[in-house]
Short mmCIF file of N, CA, C and O in Angstrom, two decimals:
data_model
loop_
_atom_site.label_atom_id
_atom_site.label_comp_id
_atom_site.label_asym_id
_atom_site.label_seq_id
_atom_site.Cartn_x
_atom_site.Cartn_y
_atom_site.Cartn_z
N MET A 144 142.42 241.58 181.57
CA MET A 144 141.88 241.91 180.70
C MET A 144 142.52 241.93 179.34
O MET A 144 143.79 242.12 178.93
N ALA A 145 142.10 241.51 178.25
CA ALA A 145 142.84 240.83 176.88
C ALA A 145 142.59 242.32 176.37
O ALA A 145 141.73 243.20 176.52
N ALA A 146 143.85 242.56 175.68
CA ALA A 146 144.25 243.79 174.84
C ALA A 146 143.07 243.77 173.60
O ALA A 146 142.99 242.91 173.13
N ALA A 147 142.50 244.98 173.26
CA ALA A 147 142.05 245.29 172.27
C ALA A 147 142.82 244.84 171.13
O ALA A 147 143.96 245.14 170.57
N ILE A 148 142.10 244.06 170.06
CA ILE A 148 142.38 244.24 168.65
C ILE A 148 142.03 245.22 167.88
O ILE A 148 141.39 246.01 168.08
N ARG A 149 143.53 246.04 167.10
CA ARG A 149 143.25 247.33 166.26
C ARG A 149 142.39 246.67 165.05
O ARG A 149 143.18 245.73 164.56
N HIS A 150 141.60 247.36 164.35
CA HIS A 150 141.00 247.12 163.37
C HIS A 150 141.09 248.69 162.49
O HIS A 150 141.17 249.69 162.81
N TYR A 151 141.67 248.32 161.30
CA TYR A 151 141.48 249.44 160.08
C TYR A 151 140.81 249.27 158.98
O TYR A 151 140.15 247.60 158.81
N ASN A 152 140.00 250.16 158.20
CA ASN A 152 139.47 250.19 157.64
C ASN A 152 139.42 250.49 155.93
O ASN A 152 140.30 251.25 155.88
N PHE A 153 139.29 250.02 155.21
CA PHE A 153 139.78 250.55 153.56
C PHE A 153 138.42 250.24 152.78
O PHE A 153 137.29 249.36 153.47
N ILE A 154 138.39 250.99 151.71
CA ILE A 154 137.30 251.40 150.66
C ILE A 154 137.60 250.23 149.97
O ILE A 154 138.56 250.09 149.07
N ALA A 155 136.43 249.52 149.55
CA ALA A 155 136.39 248.74 148.44
C ALA A 155 135.44 249.25 147.46
O ALA A 155 134.46 249.01 147.78
N LYS A 156 135.92 248.72 146.30
CA LYS A 156 134.91 249.17 145.23
C LYS A 156 134.29 247.94 144.39
O LYS A 156 135.11 247.18 144.16
N ASN A 157 133.39 247.83 144.67
CA ASN A 157 132.41 246.07 144.11
C ASN A 157 131.82 246.61 142.74
O ASN A 157 130.78 247.60 142.43
N LYS A 158 132.56 245.89 141.70
CA LYS A 158 131.42 245.91 140.46
C LYS A 158 131.13 244.65 139.80
O LYS A 158 132.07 243.42 139.71
N LYS A 159 129.59 244.72 139.40
CA LYS A 159 129.27 243.35 139.01
C LYS A 159 129.47 243.34 137.59
O LYS A 159 129.31 244.38 137.02
N THR A 160 129.81 242.49 136.86
CA THR A 160 130.41 242.54 135.50
C THR A 160 129.58 241.44 134.82
O THR A 160 129.09 240.51 135.55
N ALA A 161 129.55 241.27 133.72
CA ALA A 161 128.90 240.00 133.07
C ALA A 161 129.69 239.12 133.30
O ALA A 161 128.97 237.88 132.75
N HIS A 162 130.77 238.67 133.77
CA HIS A 162 131.21 237.88 133.96
C HIS A 162 131.55 237.18 135.27
O HIS A 162 132.47 236.55 135.54
N GLY A 163 131.24 237.95 136.17
CA GLY A 163 131.29 238.22 137.66
C GLY A 163 131.34 239.27 138.39
O GLY A 163 130.37 240.27 138.07
N TYR A 164 132.30 239.49 139.33
CA TYR A 164 132.71 240.72 139.77
C TYR A 164 134.10 240.64 139.76
O TYR A 164 134.73 239.96 139.82
N GLU A 165 134.30 242.23 140.03
CA GLU A 165 136.03 242.63 140.31
C GLU A 165 135.68 243.57 141.65
O GLU A 165 134.67 244.32 141.82
N ILE A 166 136.49 243.34 142.41
CA ILE A 166 136.98 244.54 143.45
C ILE A 166 138.13 244.81 143.74
O ILE A 166 139.19 244.29 143.55
N SER A 167 137.81 246.21 143.71
CA SER A 167 139.27 246.49 143.54
C SER A 167 138.94 247.73 145.33
O SER A 167 138.30 248.04 145.75
N PHE A 168 140.41 248.56 145.29
CA PHE A 168 140.52 249.02 146.61
C PHE A 168 141.23 250.70 145.92
O PHE A 168 142.24 250.37 145.19
N PRO A 169 140.33 251.49 146.00
CA PRO A 169 140.50 252.87 145.51
C PRO A 169 141.78 253.77 145.67
O PRO A 169 142.25 254.54 145.56
N ASN A 170 141.99 253.03 147.23
CA ASN A 170 143.37 253.77 147.57
C ASN A 170 144.39 252.99 147.58
O ASN A 170 145.40 253.68 147.85
N ILE A 171 144.23 251.88 147.02
CA ILE A 171 145.42 250.91 146.66
C ILE A 171 145.41 250.79 145.32
O ILE A 171 145.05 249.86 144.95
N PRO A 172 146.86 251.33 144.53
CA PRO A 172 146.55 251.37 143.03
C PRO A 172 146.90 249.77 142.80
O PRO A 172 148.03 248.64 143.42
N ALA A 173 146.62 249.16 141.64
CA ALA A 173 146.96 247.80 141.43
C ALA A 173 146.34 246.80 142.53
O ALA A 173 146.79 245.75 141.89
N ALA A 174 145.37 247.29 143.44
CA ALA A 174 145.03 246.33 144.08
C ALA A 174 143.82 245.99 143.85
O ALA A 174 142.52 246.52 144.12
N GLN A 175 143.51 244.46 142.87
CA GLN A 175 142.45 244.19 142.41
C GLN A 175 142.13 242.92 142.77
O GLN A 175 143.05 242.15 142.23
N ALA A 176 140.72 242.28 142.52
CA ALA A 176 140.45 240.85 142.26
C ALA A 176 139.15 240.47 141.48
O ALA A 176 138.58 241.49 141.92
N VAL A 177 138.87 239.49 141.21
CA VAL A 177 137.88 239.05 140.46
C VAL A 177 137.70 237.74 141.05
O VAL A 177 138.13 237.01 141.06
N GLY A 178 136.53 237.39 140.91
CA GLY A 178 135.38 236.34 141.23
C GLY A 178 134.25 236.06 140.42
O GLY A 178 133.22 237.11 139.31
N GLU A 179 133.89 234.52 139.76
CA GLU A 179 132.77 234.59 139.07
C GLU A 179 131.42 234.93 140.36
O GLU A 179 130.51 235.44 139.37
N ASN A 180 131.79 234.73 141.57
CA ASN A 180 130.35 234.94 142.46
C ASN A 180 131.05 236.19 143.09
O ASN A 180 132.18 236.29 143.52
N TYR A 181 130.51 236.63 143.91
CA TYR A 181 130.52 238.07 145.13
C TYR A 181 131.47 237.06 145.91
O TYR A 181 132.44 237.58 146.33
N GLU A 182 131.05 236.17 146.63
CA GLU A 182 132.16 235.38 147.50
C GLU A 182 133.37 235.32 147.14
O GLU A 182 134.16 235.26 147.73
N GLU A 183 133.63 235.05 145.98
CA GLU A 183 135.10 234.25 145.31
C GLU A 183 135.74 235.63 145.31
O GLU A 183 136.69 235.63 145.31
N ALA A 184 135.21 236.59 144.70
CA ALA A 184 135.89 237.77 144.18
C ALA A 184 136.21 238.70 145.94
O ALA A 184 137.36 238.92 146.28
N ALA A 185 135.08 238.37 146.80
CA ALA A 185 135.74 238.82 148.02
C ALA A 185 136.56 238.16 148.53
O ALA A 185 137.80 238.84 149.12
N TYR A 186 136.76 236.65 148.40
CA TYR A 186 137.72 236.02 149.03
C TYR A 186 139.25 236.15 148.32
O TYR A 186 140.22 236.50 149.31
N TYR A 187 138.97 236.20 147.21
CA TYR A 187 140.92 236.94 146.36
C TYR A 187 141.05 238.38 146.97
O TYR A 187 141.93 238.37 147.04
N SER A 188 139.92 239.10 147.05
CA SER A 188 140.35 240.49 147.45
C SER A 188 141.09 240.52 148.86
O SER A 188 141.59 241.28 149.33
N TYR A 189 140.63 239.85 149.99
CA TYR A 189 141.12 239.68 150.83
C TYR A 189 142.63 239.66 151.13
O TYR A 189 143.30 239.78 151.98
N ARG A 190 142.85 237.97 149.93
CA ARG A 190 144.36 237.81 150.23
C ARG A 190 144.86 239.12 149.35
O ARG A 190 145.90 239.00 149.85
N VAL A 191 144.40 239.93 148.25
CA VAL A 191 145.20 241.00 147.78
C VAL A 191 145.74 241.65 148.77
O VAL A 191 146.86 242.32 148.63
N LEU A 192 144.57 242.05 149.54
CA LEU A 192 144.80 243.18 150.28
C LEU A 192 145.80 243.10 151.63
O LEU A 192 146.58 243.98 152.31
N ALA A 193 145.63 241.59 151.87
CA ALA A 193 146.66 240.96 152.90
C ALA A 193 148.07 241.28 152.46
O ALA A 193 148.93 241.32 153.26
N ASP A 194 148.43 240.65 151.16
CA ASP A 194 149.55 241.15 150.74
C ASP A 194 150.32 242.03 150.58
O ASP A 194 150.99 242.14 150.84
N PHE A 195 149.40 242.94 150.14
CA PHE A 195 149.64 244.59 149.87
C PHE A 195 150.16 244.96 151.84
O PHE A 195 150.93 245.41 151.60
N LEU A 196 149.36 244.61 152.21
CA LEU A 196 149.84 245.15 153.66
C LEU A 196 150.68 244.91 153.90
O LEU A 196 151.47 245.25 154.96
N LYS A 197 151.06 243.55 154.35
CA LYS A 197 151.99 242.95 154.76
C LYS A 197 153.36 243.19 154.08
O LYS A 197 154.40 243.11 154.42
N HIS A 198 153.37 243.89 152.94
CA HIS A 198 154.75 244.15 152.19
C HIS A 198 155.01 245.95 152.46
O HIS A 198 155.98 246.20 152.11
N LEU A 199 154.03 246.50 153.49
CA LEU A 199 154.08 247.74 153.98
C LEU A 199 155.36 247.81 154.92
O LEU A 199 155.36 247.18 155.28
N PRO A 200 155.88 248.82 154.53
CA PRO A 200 156.97 249.11 155.61
C PRO A 200 156.26 249.37 157.24
O PRO A 200 154.89 249.61 157.12
N ALA A 201 156.99 248.83 157.99
CA ALA A 201 156.35 248.81 159.62
C ALA A 201 155.93 250.31 159.80
O ALA A 201 157.06 250.85 159.80
N GLY A 202 155.12 250.46 160.62
CA GLY A 202 154.90 251.55 161.44
C GLY A 202 153.38 252.19 160.87
O GLY A 202 152.71 251.46 159.95
N GLU A 203 152.63 252.78 161.87
CA GLU A 203 151.39 253.34 161.65
C GLU A 203 151.25 253.93 160.35
O GLU A 203 150.21 254.01 159.77
N ALA A 204 152.44 254.97 160.41
CA ALA A 204 151.82 255.96 158.91
C ALA A 204 151.99 255.35 157.95
O ALA A 204 151.29 255.83 157.31
N ALA A 205 152.69 254.41 157.47
CA ALA A 205 152.29 253.54 156.36
C ALA A 205 151.17 253.01 156.22
O ALA A 205 150.58 252.93 154.86
N LEU A 206 150.35 252.26 157.10
CA LEU A 206 149.23 251.83 156.74
C LEU A 206 147.94 252.89 156.70
O LEU A 206 147.06 252.67 155.92
N THR A 207 148.44 253.53 158.13
CA THR A 207 147.16 254.57 157.82
C THR A 207 146.94 255.06 156.41
O THR A 207 146.30 256.07 156.02
N ALA A 208 147.80 255.72 155.61
CA ALA A 208 148.06 256.38 154.42
C ALA A 208 147.09 255.54 153.19
O ALA A 208 146.94 256.17 152.22
N TYR A 209 146.30 254.64 153.59
CA TYR A 209 145.91 253.98 152.83
C TYR A 209 144.06 253.62 153.31
O TYR A 209 143.60 253.13 152.44
N THR A 210 144.08 253.83 154.79
CA THR A 210 142.93 253.36 155.32
C THR A 210 141.43 254.37 154.78
O THR A 210 141.80 255.40 154.06
N LEU A 211 140.41 253.94 155.44
CA LEU A 211 139.63 254.48 154.74
C LEU A 211 139.38 256.07 155.07
O LEU A 211 140.12 256.79 156.11
N THR A 212 139.18 257.01 154.31
CA THR A 212 138.78 258.53 154.42
C THR A 212 137.63 258.88 154.06
O THR A 212 136.65 259.61 155.04
N THR A 213 136.97 258.43 152.72
CA THR A 213 135.56 259.00 152.57
C THR A 213 135.30 257.81 151.85
O THR A 213 136.15 256.72 151.04
N ILE A 214 134.18 257.42 151.72
CA ILE A 214 133.21 256.34 150.61
C ILE A 214 132.92 257.17 149.54
O ILE A 214 132.00 257.89 149.59
N PRO A 215 133.23 256.86 148.01
CA PRO A 215 132.33 257.78 147.36
C PRO A 215 131.29 257.20 147.00
O PRO A 215 130.59 256.32 146.95
N ALA A 216 130.36 258.19 146.40
CA ALA A 216 129.06 257.94 145.85
C ALA A 216 129.25 257.31 144.48
O ALA A 216 129.78 257.07 143.54
N ALA A 217 128.57 255.85 144.59
CA ALA A 217 128.36 255.04 143.30
C ALA A 217 127.52 255.66 142.06
O ALA A 217 126.46 256.11 142.46
N THR A 218 128.25 256.17 141.21
CA THR A 218 127.48 256.71 139.91
C THR A 218 127.38 255.52 139.01
O THR A 218 126.49 255.99 138.04
N GLU A 219 127.60 254.54 138.96
CA GLU A 219 127.78 253.29 137.80
C GLU A 219 126.46 252.60 138.52
O GLU A 219 126.47 252.42 139.77
N PRO A 220 125.48 251.81 137.82
CA PRO A 220 124.58 251.29 138.55
C PRO A 220 125.05 249.67 138.73
O PRO A 220 124.53 249.40 139.64
N ASP A 221 125.90 249.57 138.53
CA ASP A 221 126.58 247.59 139.09
C ASP A 221 127.67 247.98 139.75
O ASP A 221 128.41 247.00 139.96
N VAL A 222 128.14 249.35 140.09
CA VAL A 222 128.95 249.69 141.44
C VAL A 222 128.48 249.77 142.61
O VAL A 222 127.61 250.65 142.83
N PHE A 223 128.99 249.18 143.53
CA PHE A 223 128.81 249.46 145.21
C PHE A 223 130.21 249.65 145.99
O PHE A 223 130.70 249.15 145.80
N TYR A 224 129.96 250.57 146.80
CA TYR A 224 130.88 250.73 147.90
C TYR A 224 130.97 250.00 149.55
O TYR A 224 129.72 250.07 149.63
N SER A 225 131.93 249.49 149.71
CA SER A 225 131.98 248.85 151.12
C SER A 225 133.14 249.23 152.04
O SER A 225 133.80 249.37 151.10
N GLN A 226 133.09 248.77 153.37
CA GLN A 226 134.30 248.95 154.21
C GLN A 226 134.61 247.16 154.29
O GLN A 226 133.95 246.81 154.68
N VAL A 227 136.34 247.30 154.18
CA VAL A 227 137.11 246.03 154.93
C VAL A 227 137.49 246.33 155.83
O VAL A 227 138.44 247.11 155.81
N SER A 228 136.83 245.75 156.94
CA SER A 228 137.74 245.37 158.14
C SER A 228 139.01 244.72 157.97
O SER A 228 138.66 243.38 158.30
N VAL A 229 139.93 245.21 158.55
CA VAL A 229 141.36 244.50 159.17
C VAL A 229 141.70 244.61 160.33
O VAL A 229 142.01 245.26 160.83
N THR A 230 142.28 243.34 160.90
CA THR A 230 143.10 243.22 161.95
C THR A 230 144.11 243.66 162.09
O THR A 230 144.57 243.46 160.88
N ASP A 231 144.92 243.63 163.02
CA ASP A 231 146.30 244.34 162.82
C ASP A 231 147.36 242.95 162.33
O ASP A 231 148.37 243.59 162.22
N ASP A 232 146.82 242.00 162.45
CA ASP A 232 148.32 240.76 161.92
C ASP A 232 147.70 240.71 160.64
O ASP A 232 148.56 239.97 160.06
N PHE A 233 146.77 241.30 159.40
CA PHE A 233 146.19 241.66 158.72
C PHE A 233 145.74 240.01 158.18
O PHE A 233 146.32 239.53 156.81
N ASP A 234 145.09 238.98 158.85
CA ASP A 234 144.66 238.16 158.21
C ASP A 234 143.33 237.93 157.12
O ASP A 234 142.59 238.46 157.77
N PRO A 235 143.61 237.32 156.14
CA PRO A 235 142.89 237.58 155.17
C PRO A 235 141.40 236.61 155.82
O PRO A 235 140.23 236.97 155.58
N HIS A 236 141.51 235.96 156.62
CA HIS A 236 140.54 235.14 157.44
C HIS A 236 139.56 235.65 158.47
O HIS A 236 138.46 235.30 159.04
N LYS A 237 140.31 236.81 159.04
CA LYS A 237 139.59 237.78 159.88
C LYS A 237 139.14 238.97 159.22
O LYS A 237 138.10 239.57 159.86
N MET A 238 139.12 239.20 158.13
CA MET A 238 138.57 240.62 157.42
C MET A 238 137.17 240.07 157.38
O MET A 238 136.47 238.99 156.97
N VAL A 239 136.05 241.51 157.32
CA VAL A 239 134.84 241.18 156.99
C VAL A 239 134.72 242.90 155.91
O VAL A 239 134.91 243.65 156.79
N THR A 240 133.67 242.20 155.49
CA THR A 240 133.28 243.56 154.54
C THR A 240 131.69 244.08 155.42
O THR A 240 131.08 243.31 155.35
N HIS A 241 131.49 245.44 155.32
CA HIS A 241 130.75 245.80 156.11
C HIS A 241 129.76 246.97 154.74
O HIS A 241 130.94 247.34 154.22
N PHE A 242 129.34 246.57 154.35
CA PHE A 242 128.14 247.35 153.23
C PHE A 242 127.35 248.61 154.36
O PHE A 242 126.80 248.59 155.37
N THR A 243 127.40 249.67 153.46
CA THR A 243 126.82 250.84 154.45
C THR A 243 125.37 251.43 153.34
O THR A 243 125.41 251.35 152.26
N LEU A 244 124.54 252.15 153.96
CA LEU A 244 123.42 252.65 153.72
C LEU A 244 123.26 253.94 154.03
O LEU A 244 123.85 254.06 155.42
N PRO A 245 122.63 255.16 153.61
CA PRO A 245 122.94 256.32 153.86
C PRO A 245 121.95 256.13 155.05
O PRO A 245 120.51 255.77 154.81
N GLN A 246 121.73 257.43 155.88
CA GLN A 246 120.51 257.62 157.03
C GLN A 246 119.84 258.39 155.71
O GLN A 246 119.53 259.07 154.89
N ALA A 247 118.40 257.65 155.89
CA ALA A 247 116.99 258.10 154.93
C ALA A 247 115.98 257.35 155.51
O ALA A 247 116.15 256.91 156.31
N PRO A 248 114.73 257.92 154.82
CA PRO A 248 113.58 257.15 155.51
C PRO A 248 113.59 255.74 155.31
O PRO A 248 114.42 255.58 154.27
N PRO A 249 113.11 254.77 156.00
CA PRO A 249 112.92 253.24 156.10
C PRO A 249 112.45 252.80 154.70
O PRO A 249 113.31 252.05 154.22
N ALA A 250 111.68 253.28 153.61
CA ALA A 250 111.36 253.04 152.32
C ALA A 250 112.31 252.77 151.67
O ALA A 250 112.34 252.61 150.56
N GLU A 251 112.94 254.14 151.73
CA GLU A 251 114.56 254.62 151.14
C GLU A 251 115.80 253.28 151.26
O GLU A 251 116.22 253.08 150.58
N ILE A 252 115.48 253.11 152.44
CA ILE A 252 116.65 252.49 152.71
C ILE A 252 116.04 251.06 152.52
O ILE A 252 117.50 249.86 152.13
N ARG A 253 115.14 250.52 152.96
CA ARG A 253 114.92 249.43 152.24
C ARG A 253 114.89 248.76 150.69
O ARG A 253 115.71 247.97 150.37
N ALA A 254 114.53 249.94 150.03
CA ALA A 254 115.16 249.92 148.45
C ALA A 254 116.63 250.05 148.22
O ALA A 254 116.97 249.16 147.49
N LYS A 255 117.51 250.70 148.92
CA LYS A 255 118.57 250.62 148.92
C LYS A 255 119.48 249.32 149.15
O LYS A 255 120.26 248.64 148.71
N ALA A 256 118.40 248.98 150.13
CA ALA A 256 119.26 247.45 150.39
C ALA A 256 118.91 246.09 149.68
O ALA A 256 119.56 245.39 149.57
N ARG A 257 117.40 246.47 149.25
CA ARG A 257 116.92 245.74 147.74
C ARG A 257 118.45 245.38 146.69
O ARG A 257 118.56 244.91 145.95
N GLN A 258 118.64 246.83 146.30
CA GLN A 258 119.27 247.16 145.13
C GLN A 258 121.03 246.65 145.50
O GLN A 258 121.38 245.38 144.53
N LEU A 259 121.23 246.98 146.75
CA LEU A 259 122.38 245.75 147.04
C LEU A 259 122.58 244.61 146.92
O LEU A 259 123.54 243.92 146.70
N ALA A 260 121.36 244.10 147.61
CA ALA A 260 121.24 242.28 147.62
C ALA A 260 121.59 242.08 146.55
O ALA A 260 121.90 241.10 146.32
N ALA A 261 120.59 242.43 145.14
CA ALA A 261 120.66 242.02 144.21
C ALA A 261 122.16 242.31 142.97
O ALA A 261 122.66 241.14 142.47
N LEU A 262 122.71 243.55 143.65
CA LEU A 262 124.39 243.51 142.95
C LEU A 262 125.20 242.18 143.82
O LEU A 262 125.76 241.86 143.04
N ALA A 263 124.73 241.92 144.88
CA ALA A 263 125.82 241.13 145.69
C ALA A 263 125.38 239.60 145.29
O ALA A 263 125.61 238.52 146.10
N GLU A 264 124.11 239.39 144.64
CA GLU A 264 123.29 237.77 144.92
C GLU A 264 124.39 236.80 144.07
O GLU A 264 125.31 237.10 143.41
N ARG A 265 124.37 235.38 144.91
CA ARG A 265 125.09 234.53 144.75
C ARG A 265 124.61 233.92 143.41
O ARG A 265 123.78 233.03 143.09
N GLN A 266 125.46 234.41 142.28
CA GLN A 266 124.87 233.88 140.98
C GLN A 266 126.20 233.88 139.87
O GLN A 266 127.13 234.67 139.86
N THR A 267 126.42 233.03 139.46
CA THR A 267 127.78 232.26 138.53
C THR A 267 127.11 232.88 136.95
O THR A 267 126.15 233.23 136.57
N HIS A 268 128.26 233.69 136.01
CA HIS A 268 127.72 233.99 134.69
C HIS A 268 126.83 232.91 134.44
O HIS A 268 126.09 233.04 133.13
N HIS A 269 127.48 231.72 134.92
CA HIS A 269 126.86 230.35 134.02
C HIS A 269 125.22 230.20 134.10
O HIS A 269 124.38 230.04 133.48
N GLU A 270 124.93 230.76 135.47
CA GLU A 270 123.33 230.90 135.92
C GLU A 270 122.45 231.68 135.06
O GLU A 270 121.40 231.38 135.42
N THR A 271 123.43 232.91 134.51
CA THR A 271 122.80 233.92 134.15
C THR A 271 122.14 233.89 132.65
O THR A 271 121.46 234.86 132.22
N ALA A 272 123.10 233.04 132.13
CA ALA A 272 123.50 233.50 130.75
C ALA A 272 122.32 232.33 130.16
O ALA A 272 121.55 231.93 130.38
#
């Protein structure tokens, strides 16, 4: 039987701006990436996160100090939070973003999903200008 791969989860704050996207990690000071579209910002955020994690002291305690504890409520209309799952080798190519929706009636879930999709839609600021 193959050994299970350990995953760590980190909170990402995603913000749609007039020029693209900013992704930061509230539990990790100064870890921020920007991109013209969401996919580009996510790619750079994985690189930033991997670089930060690879420079931590060895050991579980140093790593878990920065992992997911809670997901803040988004209070700004152009901000949403997600979870980034990271394998124990910190490979940015294996990182995956998970979007979360609160338990709610189906109509509310659909509305929240549409809102999230609109925030993360693939557009550059050139297309929206």
